[in-house]
């Protein structure tokens, strides 16, 4: 694949409503986008790093620096056939997986167009439609939470996930269960409990939760394995699963019975497929997590969720829950049955609204390869967009 240019940009997008977790509150997103122009096609990738380092070490700003100074120059310096070649091309850079994913996924996006295949099919996906759940942030009151849950169930969503933290848990679960005894219900603590809370977390068992996501430290496997032995409810790990090896270690240790797969957190489609395959082999169900993505990341999450072992509803929901106007067309919609159809056209299946992207852009930089026929320089030419 001959890459003509790569455009790095940051857009600003206010959320329709604030999203609050145990690690903080987000009211507006600063999203890094990567545009890869190659072979007459344009592929897009979205970086899922947050504005602050509350979820992972990466942020919008660190991702920008790594993409501009390390990752884009490295990719422009080598030949890649497609997305699957990117991890090797970027392997000299440690970590920074969300930055890497933005670039790698843009290359997959081009590759699908070039191959004239739906992105889902290129990735090996077989599902025709996916089941959708919602992640509901901490609400100011129980009454407001009940209203939000009612609205999301009425919209058709198949699974409700409640953000929780110490002091904000069993009261919510009890209220929801009293009104909706049979819905698929889960919670996500984003690492906010400690081992001393074990007795308390055991009381969650009575609410018939589908899973408890990341109860303990964000980087832990071992103490989760001790906790999982004391619980009937499945633990789901999110934050510490960075790659296939982590998934294997967590499964071997018994740290969880379910795994959340996030494209950014594992570094892109290639590693996500490896996590998918190893969990499928071991009989561990996975589901697609969300990171308050714009339509580009959302379209990629949809394509990934078409792989067979994505067996539980994901945090993949409609554009309108997040954005007044999404940057893709059509906006991502969820049917009354709580499903999204996998697009059957070439590429990601949702067009990028370039005019809107330009309007939302706060900074942009264009990178081009130097003539590779001559000795390849480490530094690419960088021009202002
Ligand atoms: O832990 O799953 C998480 C959002 C930002 C950071 C971490 C998480 C989340 C969500 C939101 O739960 C999922 C979404 O609707 O995009
Ligand atoms: Mg989570």
XYZ file of C-alpha atoms and ligand atoms in Angstrom:
402
model
C 0.000 0.000 0.000
C 1.501 3.311 -1.036
C 0.629 5.960 1.562
C 0.452 9.451 0.079
C -0.265 11.385 3.246
C -1.414 11.076 6.827
C -3.391 13.859 8.475
C -3.374 14.086 12.254
C -6.084 16.240 13.769
C -7.804 17.032 17.015
C -11.506 17.793 17.094
C -13.599 19.144 19.966
C -17.070 17.667 20.539
C -19.326 18.563 23.485
C -21.281 15.585 24.836
C -25.083 15.766 24.825
C -24.901 15.091 28.579
C -22.006 14.694 31.006
C -20.687 11.189 31.688
C -19.521 10.462 35.237
C -17.498 7.475 36.452
C -15.562 6.656 39.622
C -12.527 8.381 38.058
C -14.164 11.601 36.906
C -16.688 13.492 34.849
C -16.500 14.203 31.110
C -18.546 16.998 29.554
C -16.736 17.474 26.262
C -14.391 15.279 24.249
C -11.060 16.215 22.699
C -10.638 13.489 20.086
C -7.564 12.752 17.985
C -8.380 11.503 14.476
C -5.984 9.990 11.960
C -6.671 10.135 8.235
C -4.614 7.892 5.955
C -4.667 8.665 2.241
C -3.423 5.787 0.107
C -4.114 4.248 -3.295
C -6.881 6.773 -3.955
C -8.761 5.862 -0.750
C -9.129 7.580 2.608
C -9.149 5.609 5.833
C -9.932 7.038 9.265
C -8.928 6.039 12.755
C -9.979 7.419 16.122
C -7.858 7.600 19.249
C -9.830 6.598 22.342
C -7.510 8.275 24.856
C -9.378 10.544 27.252
C -8.717 14.161 28.107
C -7.175 13.104 31.426
C -5.245 10.008 32.515
C -8.129 8.648 34.621
C -8.793 5.494 32.606
C -5.338 4.825 31.191
C -1.961 6.566 31.191
C -2.645 7.925 27.716
C -4.393 11.221 27.080
C -5.405 13.225 24.005
C -2.159 15.186 24.350
C 0.215 12.243 24.855
C -1.376 10.456 21.894
C -0.853 13.516 19.713
C 2.831 13.704 20.626
C 3.424 9.979 20.097
C 1.620 9.955 16.762
C 3.360 13.095 15.489
C 6.869 12.381 16.751
C 7.140 8.591 16.658
C 4.345 6.541 15.147
C 3.404 8.337 11.922
C 7.072 8.920 10.932
C 7.800 5.216 11.607
C 4.875 4.042 9.503
C 5.782 6.351 6.613
C 9.287 4.911 6.682
C 8.287 1.300 5.931
C 6.088 -0.580 3.481
C 2.856 -2.005 4.827
C 0.362 -4.100 2.886
C -2.456 -3.519 5.345
C -3.531 -3.102 8.944
C -2.066 -6.452 9.965
C 1.460 -5.180 9.244
C 1.160 -2.168 11.540
C 1.954 -3.742 14.937
C 5.357 -4.894 13.638
C 6.042 -1.502 12.069
C 5.312 0.202 15.401
C 6.743 -2.432 17.755
C 9.836 -0.388 18.666
C 7.527 1.967 20.584
C 6.398 0.598 23.935
C 2.868 1.058 25.174
C 0.901 4.007 23.772
C -1.637 1.518 22.487
C -4.473 4.002 21.979
C -2.235 6.157 19.799
C -1.112 3.082 17.853
C -4.696 1.873 17.412
C -5.774 5.166 15.845
C -3.111 4.753 13.165
C -3.445 1.008 12.634
C -7.222 1.148 12.414
C -7.035 3.879 9.769
C -4.849 1.546 7.704
C -7.411 -1.287 8.090
C -10.054 1.223 7.054
C -8.165 1.952 3.798
C -7.458 -1.735 3.260
C -11.173 -2.591 3.382
C -11.933 0.039 0.727
C -9.048 -1.122 -1.421
C -10.162 -4.760 -1.129
C -13.756 -3.660 -1.790
C -14.902 -5.528 1.328
C -16.965 -4.523 4.336
C -14.497 -3.832 7.153
C -16.319 -6.404 9.310
C -15.691 -9.085 6.694
C -12.017 -8.133 6.289
C -11.606 -8.595 10.066
C -13.195 -12.050 9.895
C -16.593 -11.046 11.286
C -19.563 -13.286 10.556
C -22.459 -11.721 12.472
C -25.054 -9.846 10.431
C -26.208 -7.723 13.371
C -24.987 -7.026 16.864
C -26.730 -6.603 20.201
C -26.374 -3.268 21.949
C -26.199 -2.289 25.591
C -25.715 1.042 27.317
C -23.291 2.253 29.935
C -25.017 4.659 32.312
C -22.837 7.111 34.207
C -23.266 7.970 37.888
C -26.428 10.078 38.208
C -27.137 12.922 40.642
C -30.036 10.988 42.236
C -31.737 7.600 42.250
C -34.846 9.143 40.658
C -32.812 10.448 37.749
C -31.143 7.045 37.348
C -34.545 5.326 37.180
C -35.638 7.750 34.453
C -32.507 7.133 32.412
C -32.850 3.345 32.686
C -36.499 3.561 31.701
C -35.622 5.631 28.636
C -32.842 3.277 27.514
C -34.993 0.156 27.946
C -37.782 1.841 25.983
C -35.247 2.561 23.226
C -34.619 -1.201 22.995
C -31.184 -1.619 24.613
C -30.547 -5.206 25.667
C -28.274 -4.687 28.651
C -27.960 -1.942 31.224
C -24.561 -1.262 32.787
C -24.416 1.005 35.806
C -21.292 2.872 36.787
C -20.724 2.329 40.497
C -18.217 3.058 43.257
C -18.017 2.611 47.035
C -21.122 4.187 48.548
C -22.936 4.197 45.195
C -23.856 0.579 44.542
C -26.334 -1.740 46.305
C -28.972 0.957 46.747
C -29.013 1.435 42.954
C -29.013 -2.293 42.212
C -31.892 -2.892 44.631
C -34.021 -0.107 43.134
C -33.410 -1.273 39.567
C -34.061 -4.920 40.419
C -37.266 -4.121 42.234
C -38.654 -2.424 39.141
C -37.008 -4.603 36.455
C -36.326 -8.064 37.963
C -35.340 -9.732 34.691
C -33.245 -7.326 32.622
C -29.590 -8.014 31.843
C -27.883 -5.777 34.397
C -24.196 -5.238 35.116
C -22.003 -2.734 36.924
C -18.612 -1.151 36.311
C -16.492 0.156 39.201
C -13.467 1.221 37.123
C -11.147 -0.091 39.804
C -12.598 1.796 42.760
C -12.947 -0.992 45.396
C -10.217 -2.498 47.584
C -9.742 -5.933 49.154
C -11.281 -4.738 52.424
C -14.544 -4.335 50.441
C -14.696 -8.061 49.629
C -17.522 -8.778 52.086
C -19.502 -5.877 50.681
C -18.929 -6.896 47.048
C -20.209 -10.379 47.927
C -23.591 -8.821 48.694
C -23.804 -7.890 44.972
C -24.465 -11.593 44.304
C -28.086 -11.256 45.374
C -28.889 -8.900 42.464
C -28.266 -11.443 39.710
C -25.832 -9.219 37.835
C -24.482 -10.450 34.498
C -21.044 -9.302 35.640
C -19.097 -6.950 37.869
C -16.646 -5.014 35.711
C -13.232 -4.081 37.122
C -14.043 -3.979 40.825
C -10.394 -3.719 42.003
C -7.268 -1.844 40.881
C -6.977 -0.889 37.206
C -3.759 -2.876 36.742
C -4.547 -5.986 38.765
C -5.028 -9.657 37.900
C -4.009 -11.488 41.062
C -6.322 -9.904 43.623
C -9.201 -10.187 41.176
C -8.504 -13.940 41.064
C -8.885 -14.107 44.855
C -12.076 -12.056 44.711
C -13.553 -14.080 41.838
C -13.265 -17.252 43.959
C -15.451 -15.624 46.611
C -18.168 -14.505 44.194
C -20.990 -16.207 42.334
C -21.209 -13.286 39.929
C -18.737 -13.233 37.045
C -15.986 -10.625 37.161
C -15.274 -8.901 33.843
C -11.862 -7.297 33.352
C -11.495 -4.124 31.293
C -8.531 -1.849 32.187
C -5.705 -4.419 32.679
C -6.280 -6.432 29.474
C -3.726 -4.947 27.078
C -3.163 -7.900 24.773
C -3.585 -11.633 24.141
C -1.085 -12.574 26.838
C -2.993 -10.595 29.446
C -6.206 -12.349 28.431
C -4.451 -15.733 28.755
C -2.984 -14.821 32.141
C -6.329 -13.582 33.463
C -8.080 -16.740 32.279
C -5.355 -19.032 33.676
C -5.435 -17.277 37.053
C -9.218 -17.219 37.204
C -9.256 -13.424 37.530
C -12.448 -13.122 35.503
C -15.027 -15.133 33.547
C -15.780 -12.438 30.963
C -13.535 -9.963 29.134
C -14.305 -6.503 27.771
C -12.408 -5.802 24.533
C -11.641 -2.203 23.622
C -9.859 -1.492 20.372
C -7.804 1.380 21.747
C -6.878 -0.352 24.989
C -5.391 -3.364 23.141
C -3.673 -1.274 20.448
C -5.867 -1.850 17.402
C -7.713 -4.417 15.337
C -4.771 -6.864 15.046
C -4.439 -7.401 18.786
C -8.221 -7.311 19.252
C -8.505 -10.234 16.832
C -5.822 -12.116 18.805
C -7.709 -11.517 22.064
C -10.893 -12.608 20.306
C -9.329 -15.841 19.079
C -7.742 -16.866 22.359
C -10.893 -16.161 24.389
C -12.964 -18.102 21.848
C -10.606 -21.086 22.226
C -10.904 -20.957 26.018
C -14.682 -20.476 26.059
C -14.545 -17.023 27.646
C -17.263 -14.681 26.319
C -16.183 -11.189 25.275
C -18.021 -7.980 24.464
C -17.073 -4.664 22.927
C -16.451 -1.802 25.338
C -16.898 1.869 24.545
C -14.888 5.022 25.189
C -17.411 7.767 24.323
C -16.293 7.540 20.698
C -17.359 9.643 17.761
C -18.883 7.857 14.787
C -15.510 6.759 13.441
C -14.511 4.784 16.528
C -18.104 3.669 16.873
C -18.154 2.300 13.280
C -14.948 0.395 14.041
C -16.473 -1.006 17.239
C -19.455 -2.208 15.222
C -17.213 -3.956 12.677
C -15.199 -5.634 15.447
C -18.351 -6.767 17.259
C -19.276 -8.846 14.198
C -16.640 -11.427 15.205
C -18.234 -14.574 16.550
C -17.032 -14.565 20.155
C -18.522 -11.101 20.817
C -21.326 -12.973 22.534
C -22.683 -10.368 24.945
C -24.244 -6.963 24.177
C -21.537 -4.289 23.885
C -21.314 -0.677 25.027
C -21.976 0.161 21.383
C -24.900 2.518 21.260
C -26.474 5.180 19.054
C -24.746 8.446 18.081
C -27.591 10.496 19.526
C -26.825 9.328 23.074
C -23.528 11.239 22.820
C -23.666 13.853 20.065
C -26.027 16.511 18.745
C -24.532 15.797 15.346
C -22.115 12.919 14.796
C -19.249 13.213 12.303
C -20.471 10.219 10.296
C -23.418 9.843 7.940
C -25.767 8.244 8.473
C -25.619 8.676 12.237
C -25.356 5.341 14.048
C -28.802 4.119 14.990
C -30.025 1.241 17.099
C -33.224 -0.575 16.144
C -36.229 -0.912 18.460
C -34.953 -4.456 19.069
C -31.668 -3.025 20.390
C -29.548 -4.068 17.431
C -27.257 -2.542 14.826
C -27.027 -4.091 11.354
C -23.486 -4.735 10.144
C -22.982 -2.580 7.027
C -22.640 -4.678 3.884
C -20.835 -2.047 1.779
C -17.082 -1.676 1.295
C -15.214 -0.058 4.186
C -16.602 1.050 7.545
C -20.063 1.699 6.086
C -20.519 5.169 7.585
C -19.238 8.141 5.578
C -17.183 10.781 7.345
C -18.762 14.239 7.166
C -15.608 16.084 6.184
C -17.182 19.532 6.327
C -18.217 18.971 9.938
C -14.828 17.466 10.821
C -13.148 20.608 9.434
C -15.472 22.809 11.487
C -14.685 20.911 14.684
C -10.916 20.783 14.064
C -8.780 22.655 16.582
C -5.376 21.588 15.204
C -4.142 19.562 12.248
C -0.837 18.483 10.789
C -0.081 16.679 7.520
C 2.722 14.150 7.102
C 4.129 12.846 3.813
C 6.738 10.204 3.049
C 10.021 11.303 1.519
C 10.939 9.697 -1.769
C 11.779 6.148 -0.711
C 13.815 5.541 -3.867
C 16.520 7.645 -2.222
C 17.959 6.845 1.162
C 15.017 6.844 3.508
C 15.317 9.543 6.158
C 14.067 9.101 9.705
C 12.319 12.459 9.601
C 9.299 12.790 7.293
C 8.293 16.107 5.753
C 5.716 17.757 7.932
C 3.485 20.490 6.580
C 0.676 22.450 8.140
C -2.753 21.215 6.990
O -14.906 1.652 31.743
O -16.121 1.078 30.144
C -15.520 1.964 30.742
C -16.216 5.387 29.168
C -14.976 5.979 29.301
C -13.968 5.291 29.917
C -14.180 4.005 30.403
C -15.427 3.389 30.257
C -16.460 4.118 29.649
C -17.795 3.621 29.496
C -18.643 4.284 28.444
O -18.293 2.784 30.220
C -19.017 3.379 27.342
C -19.589 4.169 26.207
O -20.794 4.398 26.218
O -18.835 4.566 25.293
Mg -15.103 -0.465 32.013
